[in-house]
Every structure is written in C-alpha cells, then in structure tokens.
mmCIF file of N, CA and C in Angstrom:
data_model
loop_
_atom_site.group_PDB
_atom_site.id
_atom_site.type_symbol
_atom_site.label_atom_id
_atom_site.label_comp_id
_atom_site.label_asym_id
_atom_site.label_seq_id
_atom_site.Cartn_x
_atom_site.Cartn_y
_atom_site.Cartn_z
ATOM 1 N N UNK A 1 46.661 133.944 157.046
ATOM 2 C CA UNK A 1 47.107 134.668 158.217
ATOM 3 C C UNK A 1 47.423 133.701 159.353
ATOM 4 N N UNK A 2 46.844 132.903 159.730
ATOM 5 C CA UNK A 2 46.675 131.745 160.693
ATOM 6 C C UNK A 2 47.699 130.425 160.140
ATOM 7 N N UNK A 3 48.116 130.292 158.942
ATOM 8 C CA UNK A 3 49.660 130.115 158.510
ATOM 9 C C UNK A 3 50.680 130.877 159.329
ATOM 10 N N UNK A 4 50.619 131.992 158.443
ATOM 11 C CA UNK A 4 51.802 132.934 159.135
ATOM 12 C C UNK A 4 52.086 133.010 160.663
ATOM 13 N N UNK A 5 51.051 132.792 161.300
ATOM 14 C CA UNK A 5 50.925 133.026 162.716
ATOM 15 C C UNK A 5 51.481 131.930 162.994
ATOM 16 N N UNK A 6 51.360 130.759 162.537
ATOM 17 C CA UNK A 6 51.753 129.236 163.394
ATOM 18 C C UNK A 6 53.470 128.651 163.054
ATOM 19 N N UNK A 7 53.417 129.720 161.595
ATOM 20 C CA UNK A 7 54.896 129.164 161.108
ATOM 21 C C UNK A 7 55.676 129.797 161.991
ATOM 22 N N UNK A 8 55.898 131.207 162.000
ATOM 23 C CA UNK A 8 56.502 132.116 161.979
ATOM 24 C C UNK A 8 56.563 132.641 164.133
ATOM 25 N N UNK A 9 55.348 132.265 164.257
ATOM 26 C CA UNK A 9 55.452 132.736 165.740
ATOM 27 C C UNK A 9 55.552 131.742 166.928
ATOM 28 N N UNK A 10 54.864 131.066 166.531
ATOM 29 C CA UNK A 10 54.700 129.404 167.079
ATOM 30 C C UNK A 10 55.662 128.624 166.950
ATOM 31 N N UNK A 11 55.936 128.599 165.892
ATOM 32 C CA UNK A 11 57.135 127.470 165.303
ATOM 33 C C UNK A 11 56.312 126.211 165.272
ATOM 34 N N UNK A 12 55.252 126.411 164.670
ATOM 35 C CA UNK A 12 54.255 124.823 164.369
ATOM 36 C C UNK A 12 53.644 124.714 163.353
ATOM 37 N N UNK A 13 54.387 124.772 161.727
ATOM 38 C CA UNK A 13 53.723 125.070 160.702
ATOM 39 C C UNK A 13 51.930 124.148 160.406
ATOM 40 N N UNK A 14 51.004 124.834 160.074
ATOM 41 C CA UNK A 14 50.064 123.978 159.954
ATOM 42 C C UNK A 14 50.294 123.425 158.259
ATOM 43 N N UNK A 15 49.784 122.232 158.499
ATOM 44 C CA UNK A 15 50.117 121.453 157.118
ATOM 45 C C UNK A 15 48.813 121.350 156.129
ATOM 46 N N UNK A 16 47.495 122.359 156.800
ATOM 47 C CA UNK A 16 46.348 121.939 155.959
ATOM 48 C C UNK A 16 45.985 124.050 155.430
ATOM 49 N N UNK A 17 46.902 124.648 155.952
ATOM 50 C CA UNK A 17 46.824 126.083 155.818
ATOM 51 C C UNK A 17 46.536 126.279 153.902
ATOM 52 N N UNK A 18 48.094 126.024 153.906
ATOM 53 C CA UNK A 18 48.134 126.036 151.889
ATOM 54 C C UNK A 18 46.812 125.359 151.184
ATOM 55 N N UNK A 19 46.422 124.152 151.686
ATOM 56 C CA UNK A 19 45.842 123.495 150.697
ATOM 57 C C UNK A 19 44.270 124.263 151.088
ATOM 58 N N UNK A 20 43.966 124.567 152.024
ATOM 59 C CA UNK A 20 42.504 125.365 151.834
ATOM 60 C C UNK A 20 42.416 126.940 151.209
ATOM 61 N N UNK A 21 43.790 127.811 151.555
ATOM 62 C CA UNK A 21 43.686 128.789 150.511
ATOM 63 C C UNK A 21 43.650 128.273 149.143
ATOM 64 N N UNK A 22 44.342 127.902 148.622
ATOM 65 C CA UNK A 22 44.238 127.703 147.546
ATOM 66 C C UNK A 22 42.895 127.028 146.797
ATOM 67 N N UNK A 23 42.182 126.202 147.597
ATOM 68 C CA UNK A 23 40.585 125.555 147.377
ATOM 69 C C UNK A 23 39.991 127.055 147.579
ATOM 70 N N UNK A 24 39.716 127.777 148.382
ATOM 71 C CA UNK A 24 39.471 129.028 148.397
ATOM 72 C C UNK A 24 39.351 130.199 147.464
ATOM 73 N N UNK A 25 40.865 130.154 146.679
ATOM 74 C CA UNK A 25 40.920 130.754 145.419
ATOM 75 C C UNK A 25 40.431 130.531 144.350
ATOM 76 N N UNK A 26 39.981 129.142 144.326
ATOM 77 C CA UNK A 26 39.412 128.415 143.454
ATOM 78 C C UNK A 26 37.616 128.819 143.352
ATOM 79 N N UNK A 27 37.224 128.940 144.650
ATOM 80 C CA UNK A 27 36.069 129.073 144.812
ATOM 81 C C UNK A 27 35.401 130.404 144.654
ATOM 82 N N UNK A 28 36.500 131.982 145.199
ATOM 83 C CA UNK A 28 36.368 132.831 145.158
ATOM 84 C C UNK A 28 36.373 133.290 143.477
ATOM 85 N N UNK A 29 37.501 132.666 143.152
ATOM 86 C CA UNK A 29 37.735 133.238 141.284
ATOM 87 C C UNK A 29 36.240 133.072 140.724
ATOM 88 N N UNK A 30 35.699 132.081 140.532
ATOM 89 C CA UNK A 30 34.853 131.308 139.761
ATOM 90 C C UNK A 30 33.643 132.109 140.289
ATOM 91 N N UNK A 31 33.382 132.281 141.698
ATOM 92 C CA UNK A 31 32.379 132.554 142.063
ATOM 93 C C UNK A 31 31.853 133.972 142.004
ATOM 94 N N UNK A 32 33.157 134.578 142.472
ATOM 95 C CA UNK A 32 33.439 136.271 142.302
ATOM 96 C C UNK A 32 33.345 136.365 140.652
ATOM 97 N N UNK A 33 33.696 135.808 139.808
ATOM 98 C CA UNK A 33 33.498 136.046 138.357
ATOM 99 C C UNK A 33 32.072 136.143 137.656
ATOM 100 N N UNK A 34 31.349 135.283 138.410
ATOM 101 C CA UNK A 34 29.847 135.121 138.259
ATOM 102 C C UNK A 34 29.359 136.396 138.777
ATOM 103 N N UNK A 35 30.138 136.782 139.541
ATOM 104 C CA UNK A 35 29.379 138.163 140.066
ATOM 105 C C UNK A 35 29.581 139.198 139.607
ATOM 106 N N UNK A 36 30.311 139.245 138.811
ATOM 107 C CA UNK A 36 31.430 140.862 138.019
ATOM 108 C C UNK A 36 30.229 140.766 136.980
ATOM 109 N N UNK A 37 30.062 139.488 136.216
ATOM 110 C CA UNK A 37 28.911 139.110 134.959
ATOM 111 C C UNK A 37 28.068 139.804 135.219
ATOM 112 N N UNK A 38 27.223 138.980 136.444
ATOM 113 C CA UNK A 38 25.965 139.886 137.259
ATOM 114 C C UNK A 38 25.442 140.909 137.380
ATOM 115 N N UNK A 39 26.616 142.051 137.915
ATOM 116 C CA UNK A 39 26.560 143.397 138.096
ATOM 117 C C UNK A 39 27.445 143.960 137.468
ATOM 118 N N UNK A 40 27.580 143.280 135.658
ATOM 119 C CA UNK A 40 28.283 143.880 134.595
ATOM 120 C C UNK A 40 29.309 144.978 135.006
ATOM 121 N N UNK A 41 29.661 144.190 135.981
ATOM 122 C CA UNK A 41 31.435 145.066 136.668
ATOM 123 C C UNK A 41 32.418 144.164 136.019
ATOM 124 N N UNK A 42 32.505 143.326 134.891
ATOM 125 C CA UNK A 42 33.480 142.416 134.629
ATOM 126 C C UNK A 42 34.643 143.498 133.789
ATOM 127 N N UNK A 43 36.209 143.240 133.813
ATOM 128 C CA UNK A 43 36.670 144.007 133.302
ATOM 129 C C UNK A 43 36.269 144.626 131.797
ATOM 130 N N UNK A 44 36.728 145.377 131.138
ATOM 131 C CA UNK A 44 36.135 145.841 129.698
ATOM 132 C C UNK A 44 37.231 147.116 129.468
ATOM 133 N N UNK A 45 37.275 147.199 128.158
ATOM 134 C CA UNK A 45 37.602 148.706 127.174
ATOM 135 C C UNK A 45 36.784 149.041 127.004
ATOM 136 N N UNK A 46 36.034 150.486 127.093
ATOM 137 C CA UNK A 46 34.766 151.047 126.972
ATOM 138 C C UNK A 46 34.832 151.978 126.345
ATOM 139 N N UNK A 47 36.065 152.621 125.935
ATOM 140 C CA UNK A 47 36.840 153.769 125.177
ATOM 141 C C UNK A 47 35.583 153.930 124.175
ATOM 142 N N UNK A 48 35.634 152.544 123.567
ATOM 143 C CA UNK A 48 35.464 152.476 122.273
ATOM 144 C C UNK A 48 33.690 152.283 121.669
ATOM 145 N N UNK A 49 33.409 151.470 122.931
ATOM 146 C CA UNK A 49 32.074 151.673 123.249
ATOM 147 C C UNK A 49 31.560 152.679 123.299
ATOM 148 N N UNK A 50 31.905 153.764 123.855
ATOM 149 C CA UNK A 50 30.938 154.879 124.576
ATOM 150 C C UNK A 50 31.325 156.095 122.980
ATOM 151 N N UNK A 51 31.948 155.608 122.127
ATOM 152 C CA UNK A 51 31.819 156.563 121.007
ATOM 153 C C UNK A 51 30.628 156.172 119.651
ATOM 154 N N UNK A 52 29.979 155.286 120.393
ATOM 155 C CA UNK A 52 29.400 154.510 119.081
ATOM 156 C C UNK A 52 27.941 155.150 119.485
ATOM 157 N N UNK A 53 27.039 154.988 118.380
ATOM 158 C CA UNK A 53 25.476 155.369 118.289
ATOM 159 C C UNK A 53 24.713 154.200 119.270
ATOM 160 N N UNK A 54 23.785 154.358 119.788
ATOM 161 C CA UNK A 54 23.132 153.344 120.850
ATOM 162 C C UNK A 54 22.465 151.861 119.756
ATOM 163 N N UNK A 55 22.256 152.374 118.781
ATOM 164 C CA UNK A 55 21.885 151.045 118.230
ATOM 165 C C UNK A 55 23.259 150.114 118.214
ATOM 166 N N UNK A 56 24.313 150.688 117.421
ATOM 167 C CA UNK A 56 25.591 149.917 117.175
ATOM 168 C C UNK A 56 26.117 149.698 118.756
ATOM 169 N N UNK A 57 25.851 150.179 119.350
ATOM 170 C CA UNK A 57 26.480 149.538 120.607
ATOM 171 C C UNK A 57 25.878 148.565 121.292
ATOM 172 N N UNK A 58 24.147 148.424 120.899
ATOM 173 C CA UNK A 58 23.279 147.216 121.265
ATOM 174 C C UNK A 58 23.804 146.247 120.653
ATOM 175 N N UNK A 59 24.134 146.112 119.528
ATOM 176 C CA UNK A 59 24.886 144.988 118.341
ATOM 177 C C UNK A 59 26.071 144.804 119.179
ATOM 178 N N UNK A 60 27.048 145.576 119.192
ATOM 179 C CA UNK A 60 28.182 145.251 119.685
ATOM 180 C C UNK A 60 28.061 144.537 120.938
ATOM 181 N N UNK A 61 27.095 145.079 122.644
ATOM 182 C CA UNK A 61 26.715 144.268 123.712
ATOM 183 C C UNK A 61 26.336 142.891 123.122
ATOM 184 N N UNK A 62 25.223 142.606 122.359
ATOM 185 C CA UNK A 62 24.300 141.147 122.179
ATOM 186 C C UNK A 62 25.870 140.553 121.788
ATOM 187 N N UNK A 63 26.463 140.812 120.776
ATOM 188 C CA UNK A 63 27.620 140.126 120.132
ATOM 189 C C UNK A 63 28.199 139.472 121.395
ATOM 190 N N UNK A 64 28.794 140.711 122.263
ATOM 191 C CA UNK A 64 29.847 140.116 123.473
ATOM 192 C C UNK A 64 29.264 138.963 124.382
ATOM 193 N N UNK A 65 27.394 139.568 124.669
ATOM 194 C CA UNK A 65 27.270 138.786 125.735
ATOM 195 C C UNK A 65 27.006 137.648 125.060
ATOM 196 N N UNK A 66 26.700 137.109 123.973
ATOM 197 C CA UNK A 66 26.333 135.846 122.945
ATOM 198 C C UNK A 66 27.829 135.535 123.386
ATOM 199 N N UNK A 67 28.891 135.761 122.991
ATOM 200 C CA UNK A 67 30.416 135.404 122.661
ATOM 201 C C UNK A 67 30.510 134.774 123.910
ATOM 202 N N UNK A 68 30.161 135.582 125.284
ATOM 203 C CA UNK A 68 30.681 134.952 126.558
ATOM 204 C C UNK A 68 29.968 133.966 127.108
ATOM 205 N N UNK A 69 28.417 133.853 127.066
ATOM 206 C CA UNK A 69 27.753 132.522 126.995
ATOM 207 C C UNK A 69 28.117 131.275 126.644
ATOM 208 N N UNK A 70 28.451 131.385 124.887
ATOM 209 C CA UNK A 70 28.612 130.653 124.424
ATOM 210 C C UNK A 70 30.084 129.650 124.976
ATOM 211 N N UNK A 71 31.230 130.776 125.123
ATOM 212 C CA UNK A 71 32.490 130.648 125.944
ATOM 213 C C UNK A 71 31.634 129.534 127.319
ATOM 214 N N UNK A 72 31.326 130.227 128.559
ATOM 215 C CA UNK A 72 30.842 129.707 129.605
ATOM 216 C C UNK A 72 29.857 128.309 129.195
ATOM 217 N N UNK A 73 28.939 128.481 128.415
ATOM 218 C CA UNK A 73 28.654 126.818 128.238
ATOM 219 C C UNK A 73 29.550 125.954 127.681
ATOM 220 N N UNK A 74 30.527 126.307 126.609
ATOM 221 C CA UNK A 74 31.577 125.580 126.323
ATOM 222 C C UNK A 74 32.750 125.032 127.561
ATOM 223 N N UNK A 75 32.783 126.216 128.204
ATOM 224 C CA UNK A 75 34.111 125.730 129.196
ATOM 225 C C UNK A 75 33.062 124.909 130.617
ATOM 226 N N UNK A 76 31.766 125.188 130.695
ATOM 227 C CA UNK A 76 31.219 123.817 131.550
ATOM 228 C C UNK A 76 30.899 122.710 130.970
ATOM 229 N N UNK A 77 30.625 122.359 129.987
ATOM 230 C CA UNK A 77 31.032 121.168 129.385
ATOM 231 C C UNK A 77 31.795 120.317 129.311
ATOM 232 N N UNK A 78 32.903 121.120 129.181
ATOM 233 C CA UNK A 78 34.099 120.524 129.179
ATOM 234 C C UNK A 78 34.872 120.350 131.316
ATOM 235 N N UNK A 79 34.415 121.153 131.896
ATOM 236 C CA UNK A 79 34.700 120.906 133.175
ATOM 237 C C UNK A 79 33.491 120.111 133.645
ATOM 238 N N UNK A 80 32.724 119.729 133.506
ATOM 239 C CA UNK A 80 31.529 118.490 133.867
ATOM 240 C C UNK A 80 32.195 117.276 133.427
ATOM 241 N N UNK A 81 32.664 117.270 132.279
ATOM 242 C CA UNK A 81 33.125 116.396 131.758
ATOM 243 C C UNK A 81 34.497 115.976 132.269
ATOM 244 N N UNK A 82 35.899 117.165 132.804
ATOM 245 C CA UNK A 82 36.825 116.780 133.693
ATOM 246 C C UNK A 82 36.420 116.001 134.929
ATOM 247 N N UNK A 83 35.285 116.887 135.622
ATOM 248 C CA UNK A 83 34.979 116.696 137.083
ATOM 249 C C UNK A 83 34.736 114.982 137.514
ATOM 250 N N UNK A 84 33.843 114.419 136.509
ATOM 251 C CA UNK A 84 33.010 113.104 136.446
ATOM 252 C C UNK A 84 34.114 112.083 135.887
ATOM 253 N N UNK A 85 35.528 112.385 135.918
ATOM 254 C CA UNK A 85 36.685 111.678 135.146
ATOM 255 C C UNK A 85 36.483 110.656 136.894
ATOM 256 N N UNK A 86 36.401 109.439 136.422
ATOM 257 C CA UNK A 86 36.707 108.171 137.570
ATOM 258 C C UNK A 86 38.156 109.116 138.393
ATOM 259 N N UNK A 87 39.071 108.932 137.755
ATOM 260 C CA UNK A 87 40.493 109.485 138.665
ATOM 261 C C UNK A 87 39.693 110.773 139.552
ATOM 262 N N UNK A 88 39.522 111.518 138.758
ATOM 263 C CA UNK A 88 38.979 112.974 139.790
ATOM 264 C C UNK A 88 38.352 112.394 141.078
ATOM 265 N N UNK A 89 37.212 111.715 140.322
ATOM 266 C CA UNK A 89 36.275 111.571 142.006
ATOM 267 C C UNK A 89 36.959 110.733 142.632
ATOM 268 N N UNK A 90 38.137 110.121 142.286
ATOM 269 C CA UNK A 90 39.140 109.553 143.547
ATOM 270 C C UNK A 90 40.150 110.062 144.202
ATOM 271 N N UNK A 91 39.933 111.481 143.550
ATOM 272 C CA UNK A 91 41.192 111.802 144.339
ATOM 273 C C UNK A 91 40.765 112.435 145.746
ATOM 274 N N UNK A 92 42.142 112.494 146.299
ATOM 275 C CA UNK A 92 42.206 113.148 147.731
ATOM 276 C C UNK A 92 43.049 114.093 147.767
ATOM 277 N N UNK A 93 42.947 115.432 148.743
ATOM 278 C CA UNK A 93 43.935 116.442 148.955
ATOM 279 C C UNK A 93 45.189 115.732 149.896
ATOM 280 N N UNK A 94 46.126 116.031 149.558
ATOM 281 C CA UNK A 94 47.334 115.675 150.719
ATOM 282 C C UNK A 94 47.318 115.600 151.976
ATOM 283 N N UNK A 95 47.585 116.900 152.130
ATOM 284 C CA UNK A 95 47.059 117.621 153.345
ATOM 285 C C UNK A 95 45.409 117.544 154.477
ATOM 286 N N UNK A 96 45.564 117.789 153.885
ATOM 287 C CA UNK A 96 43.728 116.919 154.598
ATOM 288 C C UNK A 96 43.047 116.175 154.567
ATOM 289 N N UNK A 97 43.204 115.508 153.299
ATOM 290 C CA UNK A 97 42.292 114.264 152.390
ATOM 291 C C UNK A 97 40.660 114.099 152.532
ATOM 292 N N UNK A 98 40.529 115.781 151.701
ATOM 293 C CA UNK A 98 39.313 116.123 151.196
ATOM 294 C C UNK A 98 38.739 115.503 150.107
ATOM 295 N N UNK A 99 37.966 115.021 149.423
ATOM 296 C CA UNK A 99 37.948 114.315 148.378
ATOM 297 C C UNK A 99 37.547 115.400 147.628
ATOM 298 N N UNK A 100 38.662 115.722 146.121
ATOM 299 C CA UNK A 100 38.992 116.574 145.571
ATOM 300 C C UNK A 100 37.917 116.917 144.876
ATOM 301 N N UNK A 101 37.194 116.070 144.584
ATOM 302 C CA UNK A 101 35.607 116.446 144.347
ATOM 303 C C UNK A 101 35.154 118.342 144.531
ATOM 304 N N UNK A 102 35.392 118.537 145.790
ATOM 305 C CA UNK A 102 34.711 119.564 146.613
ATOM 306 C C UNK A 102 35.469 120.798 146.263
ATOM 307 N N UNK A 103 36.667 120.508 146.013
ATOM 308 C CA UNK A 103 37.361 122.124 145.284
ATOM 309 C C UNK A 103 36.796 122.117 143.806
ATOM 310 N N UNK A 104 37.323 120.988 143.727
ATOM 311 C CA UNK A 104 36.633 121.235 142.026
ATOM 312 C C UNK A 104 35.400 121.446 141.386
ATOM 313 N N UNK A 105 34.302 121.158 141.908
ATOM 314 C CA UNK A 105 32.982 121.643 142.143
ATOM 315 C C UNK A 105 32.625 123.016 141.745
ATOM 316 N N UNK A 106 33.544 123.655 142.291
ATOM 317 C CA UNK A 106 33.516 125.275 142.076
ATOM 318 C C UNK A 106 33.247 125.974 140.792
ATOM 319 N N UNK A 107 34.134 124.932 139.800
ATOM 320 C CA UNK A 107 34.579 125.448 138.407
ATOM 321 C C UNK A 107 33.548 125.342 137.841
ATOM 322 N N UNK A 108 32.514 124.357 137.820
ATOM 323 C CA UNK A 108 31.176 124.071 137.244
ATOM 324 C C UNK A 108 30.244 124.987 137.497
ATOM 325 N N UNK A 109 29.949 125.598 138.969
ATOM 326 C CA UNK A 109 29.446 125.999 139.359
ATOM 327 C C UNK A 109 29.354 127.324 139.015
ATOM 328 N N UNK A 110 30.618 127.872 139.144
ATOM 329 C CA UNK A 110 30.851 129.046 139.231
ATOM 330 C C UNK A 110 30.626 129.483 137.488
ATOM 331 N N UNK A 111 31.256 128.288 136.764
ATOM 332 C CA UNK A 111 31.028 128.681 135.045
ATOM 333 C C UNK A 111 29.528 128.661 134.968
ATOM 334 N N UNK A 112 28.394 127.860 135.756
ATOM 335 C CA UNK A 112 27.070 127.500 135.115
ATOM 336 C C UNK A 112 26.135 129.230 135.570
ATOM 337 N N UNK A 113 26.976 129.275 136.580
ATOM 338 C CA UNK A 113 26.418 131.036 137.044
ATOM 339 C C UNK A 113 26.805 132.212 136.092
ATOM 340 N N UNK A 114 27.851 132.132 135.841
ATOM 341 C CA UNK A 114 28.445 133.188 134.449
ATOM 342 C C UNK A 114 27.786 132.706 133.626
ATOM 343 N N UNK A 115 27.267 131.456 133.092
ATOM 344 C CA UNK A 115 26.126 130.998 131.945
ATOM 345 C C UNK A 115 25.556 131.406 132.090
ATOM 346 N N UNK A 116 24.112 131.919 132.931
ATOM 347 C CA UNK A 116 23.145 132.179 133.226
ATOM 348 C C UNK A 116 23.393 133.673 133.341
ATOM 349 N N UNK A 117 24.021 134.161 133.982
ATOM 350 C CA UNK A 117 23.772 136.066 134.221
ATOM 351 C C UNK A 117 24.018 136.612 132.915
ATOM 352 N N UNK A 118 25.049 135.774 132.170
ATOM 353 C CA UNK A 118 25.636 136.295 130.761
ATOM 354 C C UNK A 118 24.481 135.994 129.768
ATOM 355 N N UNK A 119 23.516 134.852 129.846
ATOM 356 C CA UNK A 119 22.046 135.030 128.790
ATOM 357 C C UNK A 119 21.168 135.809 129.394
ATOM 358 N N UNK A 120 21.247 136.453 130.813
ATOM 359 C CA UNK A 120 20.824 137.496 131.117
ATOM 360 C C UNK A 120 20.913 138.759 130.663
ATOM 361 N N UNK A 121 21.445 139.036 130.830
ATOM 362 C CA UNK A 121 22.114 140.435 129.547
ATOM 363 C C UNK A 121 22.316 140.554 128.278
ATOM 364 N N UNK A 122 22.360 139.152 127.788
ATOM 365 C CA UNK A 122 22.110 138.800 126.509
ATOM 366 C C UNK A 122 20.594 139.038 125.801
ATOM 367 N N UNK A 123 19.793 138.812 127.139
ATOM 368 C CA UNK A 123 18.024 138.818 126.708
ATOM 369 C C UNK A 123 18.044 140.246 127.222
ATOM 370 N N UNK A 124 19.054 140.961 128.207
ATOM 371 C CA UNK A 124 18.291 142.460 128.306
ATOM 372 C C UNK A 124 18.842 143.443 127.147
ATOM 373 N N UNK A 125 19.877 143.180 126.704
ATOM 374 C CA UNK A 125 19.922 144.145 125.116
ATOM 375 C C UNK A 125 18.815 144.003 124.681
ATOM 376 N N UNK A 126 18.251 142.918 124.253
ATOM 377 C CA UNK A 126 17.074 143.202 123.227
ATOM 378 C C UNK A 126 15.381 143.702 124.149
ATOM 379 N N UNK A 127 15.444 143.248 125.327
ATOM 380 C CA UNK A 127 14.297 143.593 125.653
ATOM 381 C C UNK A 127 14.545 145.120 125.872
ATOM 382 N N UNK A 128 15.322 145.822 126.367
ATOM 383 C CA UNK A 128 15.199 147.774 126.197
ATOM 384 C C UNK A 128 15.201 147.856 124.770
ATOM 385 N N UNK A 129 15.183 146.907 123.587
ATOM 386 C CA UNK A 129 15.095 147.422 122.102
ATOM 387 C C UNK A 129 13.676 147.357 121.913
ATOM 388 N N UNK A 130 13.150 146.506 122.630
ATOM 389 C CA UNK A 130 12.039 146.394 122.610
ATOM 390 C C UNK A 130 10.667 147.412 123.392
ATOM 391 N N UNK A 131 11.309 147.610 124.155
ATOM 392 C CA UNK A 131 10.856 148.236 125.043
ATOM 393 C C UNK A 131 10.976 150.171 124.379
ATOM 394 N N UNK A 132 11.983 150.407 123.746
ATOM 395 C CA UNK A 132 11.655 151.674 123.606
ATOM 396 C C UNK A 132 11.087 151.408 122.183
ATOM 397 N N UNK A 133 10.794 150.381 121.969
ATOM 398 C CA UNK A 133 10.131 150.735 120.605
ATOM 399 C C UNK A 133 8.443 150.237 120.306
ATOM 400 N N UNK A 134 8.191 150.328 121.364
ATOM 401 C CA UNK A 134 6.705 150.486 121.737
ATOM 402 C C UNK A 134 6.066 151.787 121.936
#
C-alpha cells in the first residue's frame, strides 16, 4: 500500500517496497501453513472421508498425517541444507542489502513447525484409539 502511495501519488517510487513484500510472503506462506497443520484447517477433500467407518478413516488420517511429516522432514532437510550453501549466507537483497539469510530462514522454520504439528496429529489418531478403548 505504502508502494502504491509513493509511486502513484508522490511520484517517489520506494525501491525497498517490492523486496520486503515479497520476504513477507515468504514468511507468511510457510508460517501461515504451519498453522492450517495446527488447527487441521489445511486444505482437504473430505467427500470421501466422511463416508468411511471411523476405524478406516483413523487408517486413512495416520496414513496422511505420516505422508505429510515425512514430506515436511524431507523438504527441511533439504532447505537446511540450501540455507547453509556458503553462496546463500553471502548473499544480499538489492534493494536493501539484507543478508538473504533472514528471508530464507522462514522456509526452515516454517517447514520444522508443519513437522512438529503434523507428528502431532499423527500421535492424536492413535491416542483417541486408545483412549476409547479403555
């Protein structure tokens, strides 16, 4: 907004506007994604879910949330492993000359949180199996 305002009304484009939305988006995706996990608001087809018997649909949950764990520790691995690249931690943003470090940060972060809420739900399928079968 504060772009638009400086290009457009001012006539004084700011030159560091673009490069922090976009670090922004970066931070919000990753972070906001950890949170959909969280409060199992992440998108889904449920059609198909909600016709099945409660045991087969416990199988089917453990399956997904195992699948997306496994996904999320795989893809931080592999972004720990981008992040710590010599070039990365040298780089700088254009526009501001942030050391690129600090956007990218996010991706780790934000994947190591979807790790964690997703073996969360992974351990609560089985503990209500457990639990009603006491």
């Amino acid at each position: 907004m504060l772009g638009v305002i400086f290009r457009y009304f001012l006539n004084s484009p700011l030159s560091w506007s673009d490069e922090f939305g976009l670090f922004a988006l970066v931070w919000v995706t990753f972070i906001g994604g950890s949170m959909s996990i969280k409060t199992n608001k992440a998108a889904a087809v449920s059609f198909i879910m909600e016709r099945l018997s409660e045991n087969t649909r416990r199988i089917f949950l453990g399956i997904a949330f195992f699948i997306s764990l496994a996904f999320c520790i795989f893809a931080l691995g592999l972004s720990l492993k981008w992040i710590t690249n010599p070039s990365i931690l040298l780089q700088k943003s254009p526009a501001v000359g942030l050391p690129m470090i600090i956007p990218y940060i996010g991706i780790p972060l934000g994947l190591l949180f979807m790790a964690i809420h997703s073996l969360d739900l992974f351990a609560s399928v089985f503990q209500k199996q457990r639990r009603e079968g006491i």
